GROMACS .gro file of C-alpha atoms in nm:
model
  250
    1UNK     CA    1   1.542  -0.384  -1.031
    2UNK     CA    2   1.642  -0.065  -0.873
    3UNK     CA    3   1.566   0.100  -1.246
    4UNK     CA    4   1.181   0.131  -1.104
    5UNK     CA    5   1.252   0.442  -0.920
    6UNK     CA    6   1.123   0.752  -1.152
    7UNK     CA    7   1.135   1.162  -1.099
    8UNK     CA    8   0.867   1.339  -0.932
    9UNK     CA    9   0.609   1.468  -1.139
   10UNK     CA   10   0.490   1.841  -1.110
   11UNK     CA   11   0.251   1.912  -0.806
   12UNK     CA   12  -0.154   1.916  -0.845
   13UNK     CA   13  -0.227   2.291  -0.936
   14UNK     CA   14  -0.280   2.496  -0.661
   15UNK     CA   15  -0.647   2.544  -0.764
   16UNK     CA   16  -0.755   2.233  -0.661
   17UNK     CA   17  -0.672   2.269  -0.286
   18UNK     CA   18  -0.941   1.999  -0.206
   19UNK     CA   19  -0.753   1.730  -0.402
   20UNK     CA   20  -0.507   1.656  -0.154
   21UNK     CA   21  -0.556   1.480   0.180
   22UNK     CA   22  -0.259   1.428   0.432
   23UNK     CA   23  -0.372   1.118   0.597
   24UNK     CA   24  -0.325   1.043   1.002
   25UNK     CA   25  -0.478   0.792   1.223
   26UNK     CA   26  -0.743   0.589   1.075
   27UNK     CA   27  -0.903   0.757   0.752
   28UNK     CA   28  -1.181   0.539   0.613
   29UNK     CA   29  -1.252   0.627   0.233
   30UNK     CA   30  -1.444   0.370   0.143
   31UNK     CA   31  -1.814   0.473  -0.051
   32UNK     CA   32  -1.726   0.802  -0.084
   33UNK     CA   33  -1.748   0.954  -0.472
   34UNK     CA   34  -1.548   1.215  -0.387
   35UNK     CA   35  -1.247   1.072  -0.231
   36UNK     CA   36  -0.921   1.284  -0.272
   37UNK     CA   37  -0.704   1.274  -0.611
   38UNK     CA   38  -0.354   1.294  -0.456
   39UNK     CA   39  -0.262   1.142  -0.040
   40UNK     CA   40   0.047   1.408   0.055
   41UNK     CA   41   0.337   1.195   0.342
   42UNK     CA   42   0.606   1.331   0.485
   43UNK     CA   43   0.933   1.262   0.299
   44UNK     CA   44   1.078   0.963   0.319
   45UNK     CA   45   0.763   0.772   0.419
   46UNK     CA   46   0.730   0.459   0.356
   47UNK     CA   47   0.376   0.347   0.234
   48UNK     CA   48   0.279  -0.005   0.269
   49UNK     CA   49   0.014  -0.087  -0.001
   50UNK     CA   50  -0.150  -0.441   0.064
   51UNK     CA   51  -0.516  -0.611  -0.032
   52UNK     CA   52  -0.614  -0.946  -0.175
   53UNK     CA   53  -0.454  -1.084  -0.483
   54UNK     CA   54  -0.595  -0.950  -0.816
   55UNK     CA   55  -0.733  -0.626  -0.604
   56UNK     CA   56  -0.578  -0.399  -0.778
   57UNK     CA   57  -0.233  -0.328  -0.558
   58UNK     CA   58   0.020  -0.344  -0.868
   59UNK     CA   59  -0.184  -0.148  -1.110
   60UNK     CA   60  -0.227   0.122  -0.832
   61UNK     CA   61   0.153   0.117  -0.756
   62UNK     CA   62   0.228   0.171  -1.115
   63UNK     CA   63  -0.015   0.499  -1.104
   64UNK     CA   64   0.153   0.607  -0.811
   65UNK     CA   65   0.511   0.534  -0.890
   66UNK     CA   66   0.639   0.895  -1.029
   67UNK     CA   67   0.744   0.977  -0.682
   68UNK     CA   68   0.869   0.718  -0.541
   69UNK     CA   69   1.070   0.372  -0.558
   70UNK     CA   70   0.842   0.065  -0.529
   71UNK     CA   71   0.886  -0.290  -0.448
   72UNK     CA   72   0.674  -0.530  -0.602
   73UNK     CA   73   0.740  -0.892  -0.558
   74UNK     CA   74   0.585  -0.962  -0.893
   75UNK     CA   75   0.841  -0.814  -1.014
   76UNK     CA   76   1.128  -1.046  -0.887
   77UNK     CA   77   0.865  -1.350  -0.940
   78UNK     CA   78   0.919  -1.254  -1.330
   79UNK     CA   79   1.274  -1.145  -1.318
   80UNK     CA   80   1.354  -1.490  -1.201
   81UNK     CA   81   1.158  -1.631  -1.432
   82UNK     CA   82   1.293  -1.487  -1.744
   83UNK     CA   83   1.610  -1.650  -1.662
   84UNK     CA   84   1.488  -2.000  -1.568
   85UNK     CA   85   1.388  -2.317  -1.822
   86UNK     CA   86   1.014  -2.251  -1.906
   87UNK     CA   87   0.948  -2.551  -1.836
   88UNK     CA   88   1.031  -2.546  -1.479
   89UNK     CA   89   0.799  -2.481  -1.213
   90UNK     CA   90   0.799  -2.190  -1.014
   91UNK     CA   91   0.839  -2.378  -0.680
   92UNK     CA   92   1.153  -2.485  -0.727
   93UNK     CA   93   1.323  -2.175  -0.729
   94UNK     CA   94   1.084  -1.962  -0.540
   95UNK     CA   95   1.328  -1.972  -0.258
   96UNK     CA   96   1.565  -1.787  -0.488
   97UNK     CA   97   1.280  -1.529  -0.582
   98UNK     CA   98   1.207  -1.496  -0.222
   99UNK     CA   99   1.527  -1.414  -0.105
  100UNK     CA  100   1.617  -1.188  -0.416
  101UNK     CA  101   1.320  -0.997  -0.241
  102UNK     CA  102   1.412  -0.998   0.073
  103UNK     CA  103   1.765  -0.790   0.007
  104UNK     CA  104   1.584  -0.598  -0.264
  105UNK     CA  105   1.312  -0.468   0.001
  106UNK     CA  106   1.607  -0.444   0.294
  107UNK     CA  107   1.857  -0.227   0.072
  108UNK     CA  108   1.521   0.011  -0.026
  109UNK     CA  109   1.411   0.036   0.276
  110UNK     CA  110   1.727   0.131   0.460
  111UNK     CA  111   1.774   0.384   0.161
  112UNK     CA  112   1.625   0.688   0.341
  113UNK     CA  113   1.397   0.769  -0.003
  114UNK     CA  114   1.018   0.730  -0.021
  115UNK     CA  115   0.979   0.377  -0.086
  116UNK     CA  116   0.593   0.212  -0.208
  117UNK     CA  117   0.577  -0.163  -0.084
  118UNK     CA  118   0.346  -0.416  -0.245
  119UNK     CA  119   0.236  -0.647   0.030
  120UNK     CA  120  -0.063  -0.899   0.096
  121UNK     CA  121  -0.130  -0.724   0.415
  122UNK     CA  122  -0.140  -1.033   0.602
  123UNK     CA  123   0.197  -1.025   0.759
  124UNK     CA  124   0.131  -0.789   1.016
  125UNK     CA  125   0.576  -0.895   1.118
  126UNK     CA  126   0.624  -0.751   0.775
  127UNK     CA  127   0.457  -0.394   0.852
  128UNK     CA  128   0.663  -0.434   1.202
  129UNK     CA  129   0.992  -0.454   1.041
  130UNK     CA  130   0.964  -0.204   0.845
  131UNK     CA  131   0.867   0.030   1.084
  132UNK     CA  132   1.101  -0.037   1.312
  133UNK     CA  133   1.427   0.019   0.998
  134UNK     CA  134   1.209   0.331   0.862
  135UNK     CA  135   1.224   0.453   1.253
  136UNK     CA  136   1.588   0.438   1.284
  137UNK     CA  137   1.560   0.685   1.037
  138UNK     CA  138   1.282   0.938   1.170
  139UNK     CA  139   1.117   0.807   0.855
  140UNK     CA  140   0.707   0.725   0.955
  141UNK     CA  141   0.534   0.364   0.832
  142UNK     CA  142   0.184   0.424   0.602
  143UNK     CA  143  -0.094   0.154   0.504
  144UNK     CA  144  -0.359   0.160   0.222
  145UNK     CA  145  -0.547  -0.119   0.264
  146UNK     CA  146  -0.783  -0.190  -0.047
  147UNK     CA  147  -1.104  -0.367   0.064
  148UNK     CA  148  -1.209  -0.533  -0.248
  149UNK     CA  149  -1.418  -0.878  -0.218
  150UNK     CA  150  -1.343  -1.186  -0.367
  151UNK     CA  151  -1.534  -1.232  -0.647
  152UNK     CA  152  -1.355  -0.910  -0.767
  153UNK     CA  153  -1.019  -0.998  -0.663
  154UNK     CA  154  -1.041  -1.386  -0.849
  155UNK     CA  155  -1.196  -1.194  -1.150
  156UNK     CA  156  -0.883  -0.924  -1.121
  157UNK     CA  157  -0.654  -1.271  -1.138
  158UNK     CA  158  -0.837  -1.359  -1.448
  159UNK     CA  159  -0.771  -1.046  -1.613
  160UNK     CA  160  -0.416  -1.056  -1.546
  161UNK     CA  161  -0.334  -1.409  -1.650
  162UNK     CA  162  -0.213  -1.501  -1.336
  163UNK     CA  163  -0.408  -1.727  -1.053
  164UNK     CA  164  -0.297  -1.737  -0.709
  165UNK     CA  165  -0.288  -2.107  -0.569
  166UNK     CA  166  -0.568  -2.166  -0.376
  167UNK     CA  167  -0.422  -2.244  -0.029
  168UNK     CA  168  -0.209  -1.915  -0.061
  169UNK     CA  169  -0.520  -1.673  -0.145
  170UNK     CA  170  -0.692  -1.887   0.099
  171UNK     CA  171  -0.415  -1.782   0.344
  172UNK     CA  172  -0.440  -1.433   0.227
  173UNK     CA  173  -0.811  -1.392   0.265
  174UNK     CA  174  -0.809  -1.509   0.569
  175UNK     CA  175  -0.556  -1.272   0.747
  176UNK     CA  176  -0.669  -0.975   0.604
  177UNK     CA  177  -0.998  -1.062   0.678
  178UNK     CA  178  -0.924  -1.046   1.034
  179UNK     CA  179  -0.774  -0.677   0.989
  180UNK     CA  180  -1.054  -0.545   0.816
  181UNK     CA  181  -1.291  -0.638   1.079
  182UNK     CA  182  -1.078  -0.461   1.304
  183UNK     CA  183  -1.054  -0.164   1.115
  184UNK     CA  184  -1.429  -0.155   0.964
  185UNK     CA  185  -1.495  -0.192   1.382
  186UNK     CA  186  -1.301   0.119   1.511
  187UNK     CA  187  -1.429   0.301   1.164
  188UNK     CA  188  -1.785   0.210   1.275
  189UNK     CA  189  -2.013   0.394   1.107
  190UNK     CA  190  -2.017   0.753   0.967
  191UNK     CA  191  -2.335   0.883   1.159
  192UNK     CA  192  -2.155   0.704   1.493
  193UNK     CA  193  -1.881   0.959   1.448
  194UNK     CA  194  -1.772   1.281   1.607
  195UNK     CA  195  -1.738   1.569   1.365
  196UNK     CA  196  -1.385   1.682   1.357
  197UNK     CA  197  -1.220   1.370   1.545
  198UNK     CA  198  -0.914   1.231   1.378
  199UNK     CA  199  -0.979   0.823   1.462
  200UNK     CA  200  -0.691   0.641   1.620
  201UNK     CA  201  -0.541   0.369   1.459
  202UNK     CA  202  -0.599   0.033   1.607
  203UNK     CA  203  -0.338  -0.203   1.834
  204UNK     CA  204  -0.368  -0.428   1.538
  205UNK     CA  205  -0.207  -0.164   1.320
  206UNK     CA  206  -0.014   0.068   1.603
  207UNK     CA  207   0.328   0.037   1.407
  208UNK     CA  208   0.140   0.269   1.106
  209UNK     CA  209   0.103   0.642   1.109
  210UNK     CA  210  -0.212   0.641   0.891
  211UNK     CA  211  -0.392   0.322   0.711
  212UNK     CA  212  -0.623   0.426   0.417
  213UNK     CA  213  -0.918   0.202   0.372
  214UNK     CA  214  -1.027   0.223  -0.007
  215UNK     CA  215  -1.264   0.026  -0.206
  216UNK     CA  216  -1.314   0.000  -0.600
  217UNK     CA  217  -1.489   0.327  -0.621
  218UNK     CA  218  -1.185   0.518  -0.391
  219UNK     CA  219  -0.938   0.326  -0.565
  220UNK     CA  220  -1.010   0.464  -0.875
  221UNK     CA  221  -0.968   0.843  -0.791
  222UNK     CA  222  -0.670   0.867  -0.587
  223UNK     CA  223  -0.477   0.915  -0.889
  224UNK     CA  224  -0.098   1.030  -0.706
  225UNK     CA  225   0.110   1.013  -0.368
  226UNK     CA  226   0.286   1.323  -0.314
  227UNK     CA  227   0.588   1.303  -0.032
  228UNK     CA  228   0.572   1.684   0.126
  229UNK     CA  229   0.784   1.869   0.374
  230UNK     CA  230   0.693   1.816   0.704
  231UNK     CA  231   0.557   1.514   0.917
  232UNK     CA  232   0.161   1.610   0.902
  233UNK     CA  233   0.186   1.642   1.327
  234UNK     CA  234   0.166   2.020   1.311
  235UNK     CA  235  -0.156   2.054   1.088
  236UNK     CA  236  -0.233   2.143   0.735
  237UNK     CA  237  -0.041   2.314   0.505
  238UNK     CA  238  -0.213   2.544   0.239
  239UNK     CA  239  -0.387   2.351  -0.040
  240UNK     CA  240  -0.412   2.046   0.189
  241UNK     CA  241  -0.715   1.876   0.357
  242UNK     CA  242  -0.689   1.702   0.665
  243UNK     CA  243  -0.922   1.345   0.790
  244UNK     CA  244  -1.188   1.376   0.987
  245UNK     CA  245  -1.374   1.092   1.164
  246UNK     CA  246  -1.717   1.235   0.979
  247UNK     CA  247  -1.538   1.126   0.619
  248UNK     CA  248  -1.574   1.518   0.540
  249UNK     CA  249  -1.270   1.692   0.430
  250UNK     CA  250  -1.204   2.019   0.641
   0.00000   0.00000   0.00000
């Protein structure tokens, strides 16, 4: 599974110094048309991508992958799979799967390397750990968190082939519900905010650096993570834009 990890594709060209947005604290990108092509972390960063099922979160791993390992459960799910009686369900052995994960995530993680991490977003004991074993490390914890309804998500499960059991999405829904509302709250709303302020990221997400909120129009134009040199605590580097609480870059 390891074989997902690719080499680093060339850097955006130096004329585009608008294109790239370090993220810190709370960065809200949601209905903006302009949103940044490429988010720049500091190496080794681990960057926890999470939203609804069928929102989008493997299909924007995959665009993002050149730099970086990723762990996708879906991946496991179909590894196990492949070697399993087709006519057996996938309960039976999704304890297998599970755990498969489990050391899979654990051995990446501890890795030191910039690791991408498909998660529903609803485990906020998930985000935890991981912070924790990337901070034995120096290593900082990221979140994008795609805000996509449900209509869009079930019809993103549709396309795909694959339905998540109701209880499960239900489950899903539900928790990141919750977080949304907190973060759409401490967002609030751009004409609310002070020009220049970097917004603080909320108690219910204080174990990540930055969380990213993007929606289907944001999604669709970050086209790249870049992991830079330094930890984005110092300010910009040339070429790169930093958040603002006004949603303008600067």
């Amino acid at each position: 599974m390891n074989d997902i990890r690719r080499p680093a594709t060339a850097d955006v060209p130096p004329e585009e110094p608008s294109a790239r947005l370090r993220p810190r604290g709370l960065v809200d990108l949601r209905g903006r048309h302009d949103p940044p092509a490429v988010l720049l972390y500091p190496p080794g960063a681990v960057v926890v991508v999470s939203g609804l099922p069928g929102s989008g979160k493997s299909t924007l791993m995959r665009r993002w992958s050149a730099c970086a390992a990723t762990v996708d459960p879906r991946v496991v799910h179909e590894a196990c799979q492949s070697v399993m009686p087709e006519r057996l369900p996938y309960a039976v052995y999704r304890p297998w799967a599970r755990l498969t994960y489990a050391r899979w995530l654990r051995t990446e993680a501890r890795g030191g390397a910039p690791l991408l991490v498909h998660d529903c977003g609803s485990r906020s004991w998930m985000r935890r750990w991981l912070a924790r074993t990337a901070g034995r490390q120096g290593r900082e914890l990221h979140l994008v968190l795609l805000d996509v309804g449900v209509a869009e998500a079930l019809a993103g499960q549709a396309a795909r082939g694959r339905r998540a059991p109701g209880r499960v999405f239900a489950k899903h829904r539900r928790g990141l519900g919750r977080l949304l509302g907190t973060l759409s709250a401490a967002a609030g709303a751009p004409g609310d905010r002070l020009p220049g302020a970097v917004l603080p990221v909320p108690d219910a997400v204080a174990e990540a650096a930055s969380v990213v909120l993007l929606d289907r129009t944001s999604r669709e134009h970050v086209a790249a993570v870049e992991f830079g040199s330094g930890t984005g605590r110092a300010g910009p580097e040339p070429g790169v834009t930093q958040p603002s609480a006004s949603g303008e870059r600067r």
